[in-house]
């Protein structure tokens, strides 16, 4: 059974990404703040769910979450930043859009960096100066929020599992739209992941 929170009484946002292992498309991340009494027997790491289960959970998460948001970093930005920094920036973009400011972030994985550590200057026009807020996708007053990394957190905490479902389904939707433009790549089936 997944845990509802790391520390009771604190506003925690679970964060996860989708697309880090892909060869095509953007990387997406979601941030989700759930009520402490949230419960759903089906919710789990998105990789353990079928596509139908993920899409059935998405409206439940969006309806019952105290706040949720999805962030995207494009393939062009990934090329400038590298995939690790891009996936972390996608998480920050999601957190920055939350209507409720979290007191703590629960991050799926073993690495996390605050925006000042993400080499966002690479997104500037010359690749050297500080990236503007519009280039980074973060507001100028975006705060550093304490975070805890949790390996396989999407299988341990409800909010991270919920974030994994949103990130995966929103990314899949984007790849389905790209498939319409480029059908030979079969992104409707492989979603940009390398397949045999």
PDB file of C-alpha atoms in Angstrom:
ATOM      1  CA  UNK A   1       0.000   0.000   0.000  1.00  0.00           C
ATOM      2  CA  UNK A   2       1.332   3.418  -0.955  1.00  0.00           C
ATOM      3  CA  UNK A   3       2.063   6.018   1.720  1.00  0.00           C
ATOM      4  CA  UNK A   4      -0.035   9.200   1.781  1.00  0.00           C
ATOM      5  CA  UNK A   5       2.787  11.500   2.942  1.00  0.00           C
ATOM      6  CA  UNK A   6       6.367  11.614   4.150  1.00  0.00           C
ATOM      7  CA  UNK A   7       5.560  13.986   7.037  1.00  0.00           C
ATOM      8  CA  UNK A   8       1.970  14.442   8.184  1.00  0.00           C
ATOM      9  CA  UNK A   9       0.572  17.967   8.239  1.00  0.00           C
ATOM     10  CA  UNK A  10       2.979  19.343   5.624  1.00  0.00           C
ATOM     11  CA  UNK A  11       1.949  20.360   2.096  1.00  0.00           C
ATOM     12  CA  UNK A  12       3.891  17.890  -0.045  1.00  0.00           C
ATOM     13  CA  UNK A  13       3.951  17.743  -3.832  1.00  0.00           C
ATOM     14  CA  UNK A  14       4.899  14.482  -5.484  1.00  0.00           C
ATOM     15  CA  UNK A  15       6.915  14.906  -8.689  1.00  0.00           C
ATOM     16  CA  UNK A  16       7.768  12.478 -11.473  1.00  0.00           C
ATOM     17  CA  UNK A  17       8.770  12.646 -15.125  1.00  0.00           C
ATOM     18  CA  UNK A  18       8.034  10.721 -18.296  1.00  0.00           C
ATOM     19  CA  UNK A  19      10.135  10.552 -21.419  1.00  0.00           C
ATOM     20  CA  UNK A  20      13.636  10.536 -20.027  1.00  0.00           C
ATOM     21  CA  UNK A  21      14.499   7.300 -21.852  1.00  0.00           C
ATOM     22  CA  UNK A  22      12.923   8.307 -25.153  1.00  0.00           C
ATOM     23  CA  UNK A  23      14.619   8.975 -28.459  1.00  0.00           C
ATOM     24  CA  UNK A  24      11.933  11.394 -29.658  1.00  0.00           C
ATOM     25  CA  UNK A  25       9.657  14.018 -28.200  1.00  0.00           C
ATOM     26  CA  UNK A  26       9.581  16.219 -25.141  1.00  0.00           C
ATOM     27  CA  UNK A  27      10.116  15.217 -21.547  1.00  0.00           C
ATOM     28  CA  UNK A  28       7.075  15.829 -19.344  1.00  0.00           C
ATOM     29  CA  UNK A  29       6.810  16.045 -15.570  1.00  0.00           C
ATOM     30  CA  UNK A  30       3.911  16.450 -13.195  1.00  0.00           C
ATOM     31  CA  UNK A  31       3.564  17.765  -9.669  1.00  0.00           C
ATOM     32  CA  UNK A  32       0.596  16.667  -7.565  1.00  0.00           C
ATOM     33  CA  UNK A  33      -0.599  17.671  -4.097  1.00  0.00           C
ATOM     34  CA  UNK A  34      -3.141  15.188  -2.767  1.00  0.00           C
ATOM     35  CA  UNK A  35      -5.318  15.501   0.323  1.00  0.00           C
ATOM     36  CA  UNK A  36      -4.009  13.411   3.218  1.00  0.00           C
ATOM     37  CA  UNK A  37      -7.130  11.231   3.131  1.00  0.00           C
ATOM     38  CA  UNK A  38      -6.860  10.455  -0.605  1.00  0.00           C
ATOM     39  CA  UNK A  39      -7.212   6.764  -1.384  1.00  0.00           C
ATOM     40  CA  UNK A  40      -7.452   4.784  -4.597  1.00  0.00           C
ATOM     41  CA  UNK A  41      -6.744   1.055  -4.753  1.00  0.00           C
ATOM     42  CA  UNK A  42      -5.708   1.186  -8.407  1.00  0.00           C
ATOM     43  CA  UNK A  43      -3.161   4.010  -8.141  1.00  0.00           C
ATOM     44  CA  UNK A  44       0.412   2.775  -8.501  1.00  0.00           C
ATOM     45  CA  UNK A  45       3.589   3.497 -10.434  1.00  0.00           C
ATOM     46  CA  UNK A  46       2.402   4.273 -13.977  1.00  0.00           C
ATOM     47  CA  UNK A  47       4.736   1.614 -15.382  1.00  0.00           C
ATOM     48  CA  UNK A  48       2.753  -1.020 -13.444  1.00  0.00           C
ATOM     49  CA  UNK A  49      -0.555   0.112 -14.941  1.00  0.00           C
ATOM     50  CA  UNK A  50      -2.094  -0.529 -18.324  1.00  0.00           C
ATOM     51  CA  UNK A  51      -2.734   2.384 -20.645  1.00  0.00           C
ATOM     52  CA  UNK A  52      -6.475   2.051 -19.963  1.00  0.00           C
ATOM     53  CA  UNK A  53      -5.882   2.152 -16.184  1.00  0.00           C
ATOM     54  CA  UNK A  54      -3.666   5.249 -16.471  1.00  0.00           C
ATOM     55  CA  UNK A  55      -6.277   7.100 -18.486  1.00  0.00           C
ATOM     56  CA  UNK A  56      -9.053   6.060 -16.082  1.00  0.00           C
ATOM     57  CA  UNK A  57      -7.027   7.424 -13.145  1.00  0.00           C
ATOM     58  CA  UNK A  58      -6.155  10.751 -14.753  1.00  0.00           C
ATOM     59  CA  UNK A  59      -9.558  12.464 -14.285  1.00  0.00           C
ATOM     60  CA  UNK A  60      -9.784  11.129 -10.722  1.00  0.00           C
ATOM     61  CA  UNK A  61      -6.382  12.613  -9.864  1.00  0.00           C
ATOM     62  CA  UNK A  62      -7.194  15.917 -11.567  1.00  0.00           C
ATOM     63  CA  UNK A  63     -10.548  16.165  -9.764  1.00  0.00           C
ATOM     64  CA  UNK A  64      -9.450  15.120  -6.277  1.00  0.00           C
ATOM     65  CA  UNK A  65      -5.973  16.648  -6.037  1.00  0.00           C
ATOM     66  CA  UNK A  66      -5.627  19.851  -4.044  1.00  0.00           C
ATOM     67  CA  UNK A  67      -3.392  21.043  -6.885  1.00  0.00           C
ATOM     68  CA  UNK A  68      -1.733  19.520  -9.933  1.00  0.00           C
ATOM     69  CA  UNK A  69       0.251  20.737 -12.928  1.00  0.00           C
ATOM     70  CA  UNK A  70       2.236  19.380 -15.845  1.00  0.00           C
ATOM     71  CA  UNK A  71       5.507  20.795 -17.200  1.00  0.00           C
ATOM     72  CA  UNK A  72       7.160  20.158 -20.548  1.00  0.00           C
ATOM     73  CA  UNK A  73      10.701  20.599 -21.855  1.00  0.00           C
ATOM     74  CA  UNK A  74      10.981  20.340 -25.627  1.00  0.00           C
ATOM     75  CA  UNK A  75      13.415  18.231 -27.618  1.00  0.00           C
ATOM     76  CA  UNK A  76      15.254  21.421 -28.634  1.00  0.00           C
ATOM     77  CA  UNK A  77      15.678  22.397 -24.979  1.00  0.00           C
ATOM     78  CA  UNK A  78      16.799  18.861 -24.109  1.00  0.00           C
ATOM     79  CA  UNK A  79      19.551  19.188 -26.722  1.00  0.00           C
ATOM     80  CA  UNK A  80      20.803  22.357 -24.989  1.00  0.00           C
ATOM     81  CA  UNK A  81      20.466  21.215 -21.366  1.00  0.00           C
ATOM     82  CA  UNK A  82      20.954  17.395 -21.445  1.00  0.00           C
ATOM     83  CA  UNK A  83      18.200  14.988 -20.505  1.00  0.00           C
ATOM     84  CA  UNK A  84      18.825  15.009 -16.729  1.00  0.00           C
ATOM     85  CA  UNK A  85      18.677  18.800 -16.429  1.00  0.00           C
ATOM     86  CA  UNK A  86      15.710  18.851 -18.817  1.00  0.00           C
ATOM     87  CA  UNK A  87      13.723  16.343 -16.759  1.00  0.00           C
ATOM     88  CA  UNK A  88      14.426  18.310 -13.573  1.00  0.00           C
ATOM     89  CA  UNK A  89      13.466  21.577 -15.285  1.00  0.00           C
ATOM     90  CA  UNK A  90      10.197  19.947 -16.363  1.00  0.00           C
ATOM     91  CA  UNK A  91       9.528  19.156 -12.684  1.00  0.00           C
ATOM     92  CA  UNK A  92      10.252  22.771 -11.697  1.00  0.00           C
ATOM     93  CA  UNK A  93       7.959  24.027 -14.462  1.00  0.00           C
ATOM     94  CA  UNK A  94       5.185  21.808 -13.118  1.00  0.00           C
ATOM     95  CA  UNK A  95       5.764  22.938  -9.514  1.00  0.00           C
ATOM     96  CA  UNK A  96       5.813  26.606 -10.592  1.00  0.00           C
ATOM     97  CA  UNK A  97       2.297  26.207 -12.042  1.00  0.00           C
ATOM     98  CA  UNK A  98       0.740  24.713  -8.895  1.00  0.00           C
ATOM     99  CA  UNK A  99      -2.094  26.819  -7.493  1.00  0.00           C
ATOM    100  CA  UNK A 100      -1.017  25.822  -3.987  1.00  0.00           C
ATOM    101  CA  UNK A 101       2.610  26.305  -2.973  1.00  0.00           C
ATOM    102  CA  UNK A 102       4.096  23.111  -1.527  1.00  0.00           C
ATOM    103  CA  UNK A 103       6.265  23.156   1.578  1.00  0.00           C
ATOM    104  CA  UNK A 104       8.217  20.102   0.445  1.00  0.00           C
ATOM    105  CA  UNK A 105       8.776  18.148  -2.768  1.00  0.00           C
ATOM    106  CA  UNK A 106       8.851  14.355  -3.000  1.00  0.00           C
ATOM    107  CA  UNK A 107      10.951  13.544  -6.065  1.00  0.00           C
ATOM    108  CA  UNK A 108      10.971  10.169  -7.771  1.00  0.00           C
ATOM    109  CA  UNK A 109      14.588   9.151  -8.274  1.00  0.00           C
ATOM    110  CA  UNK A 110      17.958   9.729  -6.694  1.00  0.00           C
ATOM    111  CA  UNK A 111      18.864  13.191  -8.023  1.00  0.00           C
ATOM    112  CA  UNK A 112      17.406  16.644  -7.754  1.00  0.00           C
ATOM    113  CA  UNK A 113      18.780  20.092  -8.411  1.00  0.00           C
ATOM    114  CA  UNK A 114      17.407  23.505  -7.644  1.00  0.00           C
ATOM    115  CA  UNK A 115      17.023  25.829 -10.677  1.00  0.00           C
ATOM    116  CA  UNK A 116      20.303  27.647  -9.959  1.00  0.00           C
ATOM    117  CA  UNK A 117      22.123  24.343 -10.536  1.00  0.00           C
ATOM    118  CA  UNK A 118      20.459  23.434 -13.851  1.00  0.00           C
ATOM    119  CA  UNK A 119      22.710  25.422 -16.233  1.00  0.00           C
ATOM    120  CA  UNK A 120      19.703  27.324 -17.541  1.00  0.00           C
ATOM    121  CA  UNK A 121      22.066  29.828 -19.197  1.00  0.00           C
ATOM    122  CA  UNK A 122      22.229  27.314 -22.051  1.00  0.00           C
ATOM    123  CA  UNK A 123      18.670  28.360 -22.924  1.00  0.00           C
ATOM    124  CA  UNK A 124      19.707  32.014 -23.431  1.00  0.00           C
ATOM    125  CA  UNK A 125      20.258  33.480 -26.896  1.00  0.00           C
ATOM    126  CA  UNK A 126      24.057  33.321 -26.611  1.00  0.00           C
ATOM    127  CA  UNK A 127      24.187  30.208 -24.446  1.00  0.00           C
ATOM    128  CA  UNK A 128      26.171  32.059 -21.778  1.00  0.00           C
ATOM    129  CA  UNK A 129      24.121  34.792 -20.123  1.00  0.00           C
ATOM    130  CA  UNK A 130      21.364  34.192 -17.613  1.00  0.00           C
ATOM    131  CA  UNK A 131      18.218  32.818 -19.225  1.00  0.00           C
ATOM    132  CA  UNK A 132      15.198  35.078 -18.915  1.00  0.00           C
ATOM    133  CA  UNK A 133      12.138  33.897 -17.036  1.00  0.00           C
ATOM    134  CA  UNK A 134      10.364  33.244 -20.339  1.00  0.00           C
ATOM    135  CA  UNK A 135      13.322  31.188 -21.620  1.00  0.00           C
ATOM    136  CA  UNK A 136      13.521  29.091 -18.461  1.00  0.00           C
ATOM    137  CA  UNK A 137       9.761  28.797 -18.078  1.00  0.00           C
ATOM    138  CA  UNK A 138      10.045  29.730 -14.399  1.00  0.00           C
ATOM    139  CA  UNK A 139       8.834  32.928 -12.731  1.00  0.00           C
ATOM    140  CA  UNK A 140      11.505  35.344 -11.494  1.00  0.00           C
ATOM    141  CA  UNK A 141      10.349  34.797  -7.901  1.00  0.00           C
ATOM    142  CA  UNK A 142      10.348  30.989  -8.119  1.00  0.00           C
ATOM    143  CA  UNK A 143      11.461  29.783  -4.667  1.00  0.00           C
ATOM    144  CA  UNK A 144      13.819  27.009  -3.703  1.00  0.00           C
ATOM    145  CA  UNK A 145      11.597  24.393  -2.098  1.00  0.00           C
ATOM    146  CA  UNK A 146      13.123  21.677   0.102  1.00  0.00           C
ATOM    147  CA  UNK A 147      13.027  18.284  -1.566  1.00  0.00           C
ATOM    148  CA  UNK A 148      13.526  14.620  -0.736  1.00  0.00           C
ATOM    149  CA  UNK A 149      14.538  12.170  -3.451  1.00  0.00           C
ATOM    150  CA  UNK A 150      12.996   8.718  -3.188  1.00  0.00           C
ATOM    151  CA  UNK A 151      14.249   5.866  -5.350  1.00  0.00           C
ATOM    152  CA  UNK A 152      11.239   4.096  -6.879  1.00  0.00           C
ATOM    153  CA  UNK A 153       9.100   6.704  -5.142  1.00  0.00           C
ATOM    154  CA  UNK A 154       6.292   6.183  -7.636  1.00  0.00           C
ATOM    155  CA  UNK A 155       5.783   2.775  -6.033  1.00  0.00           C
ATOM    156  CA  UNK A 156       5.959   4.146  -2.466  1.00  0.00           C
ATOM    157  CA  UNK A 157       4.021   7.437  -2.257  1.00  0.00           C
ATOM    158  CA  UNK A 158       0.566   8.262  -3.593  1.00  0.00           C
ATOM    159  CA  UNK A 159       1.465  11.780  -4.726  1.00  0.00           C
ATOM    160  CA  UNK A 160       4.459  10.563  -6.744  1.00  0.00           C
ATOM    161  CA  UNK A 161       2.388   7.751  -8.269  1.00  0.00           C
ATOM    162  CA  UNK A 162      -0.275  10.305  -9.210  1.00  0.00           C
ATOM    163  CA  UNK A 163       2.401  12.519 -10.776  1.00  0.00           C
ATOM    164  CA  UNK A 164       3.741   9.549 -12.732  1.00  0.00           C
ATOM    165  CA  UNK A 165       0.272   8.877 -14.164  1.00  0.00           C
ATOM    166  CA  UNK A 166      -0.236  12.495 -15.231  1.00  0.00           C
ATOM    167  CA  UNK A 167       3.252  12.860 -16.713  1.00  0.00           C
ATOM    168  CA  UNK A 168       2.907   9.631 -18.680  1.00  0.00           C
ATOM    169  CA  UNK A 169      -0.584  10.292 -20.034  1.00  0.00           C
ATOM    170  CA  UNK A 170       0.152  13.891 -21.027  1.00  0.00           C
ATOM    171  CA  UNK A 171       3.349  12.804 -22.768  1.00  0.00           C
ATOM    172  CA  UNK A 172       1.525   9.976 -24.527  1.00  0.00           C
ATOM    173  CA  UNK A 173      -1.075  12.489 -25.749  1.00  0.00           C
ATOM    174  CA  UNK A 174       1.714  14.674 -27.160  1.00  0.00           C
ATOM    175  CA  UNK A 175       3.282  11.714 -28.962  1.00  0.00           C
ATOM    176  CA  UNK A 176      -0.096  10.740 -30.434  1.00  0.00           C
ATOM    177  CA  UNK A 177      -0.410  14.280 -31.817  1.00  0.00           C
ATOM    178  CA  UNK A 178       3.106  14.030 -33.294  1.00  0.00           C
ATOM    179  CA  UNK A 179       2.187  10.697 -34.847  1.00  0.00           C
ATOM    180  CA  UNK A 180      -0.480  12.467 -36.891  1.00  0.00           C
ATOM    181  CA  UNK A 181       2.284  14.609 -38.438  1.00  0.00           C
ATOM    182  CA  UNK A 182       4.861  11.823 -38.816  1.00  0.00           C
ATOM    183  CA  UNK A 183       3.050   8.470 -39.138  1.00  0.00           C
ATOM    184  CA  UNK A 184       6.041   6.426 -40.416  1.00  0.00           C
ATOM    185  CA  UNK A 185       7.667   6.603 -36.951  1.00  0.00           C
ATOM    186  CA  UNK A 186       4.691   4.817 -35.339  1.00  0.00           C
ATOM    187  CA  UNK A 187       4.751   7.080 -32.283  1.00  0.00           C
ATOM    188  CA  UNK A 188       1.154   6.056 -31.653  1.00  0.00           C
ATOM    189  CA  UNK A 189       2.579   2.658 -30.656  1.00  0.00           C
ATOM    190  CA  UNK A 190       6.134   3.211 -29.374  1.00  0.00           C
ATOM    191  CA  UNK A 191       5.616   6.748 -27.939  1.00  0.00           C
ATOM    192  CA  UNK A 192       9.201   7.598 -28.930  1.00  0.00           C
ATOM    193  CA  UNK A 193      10.836   4.825 -26.918  1.00  0.00           C
ATOM    194  CA  UNK A 194      13.362   2.552 -28.657  1.00  0.00           C
ATOM    195  CA  UNK A 195      11.703  -0.718 -29.591  1.00  0.00           C
ATOM    196  CA  UNK A 196      12.934  -3.796 -31.501  1.00  0.00           C
TER     197      UNK A 196
END
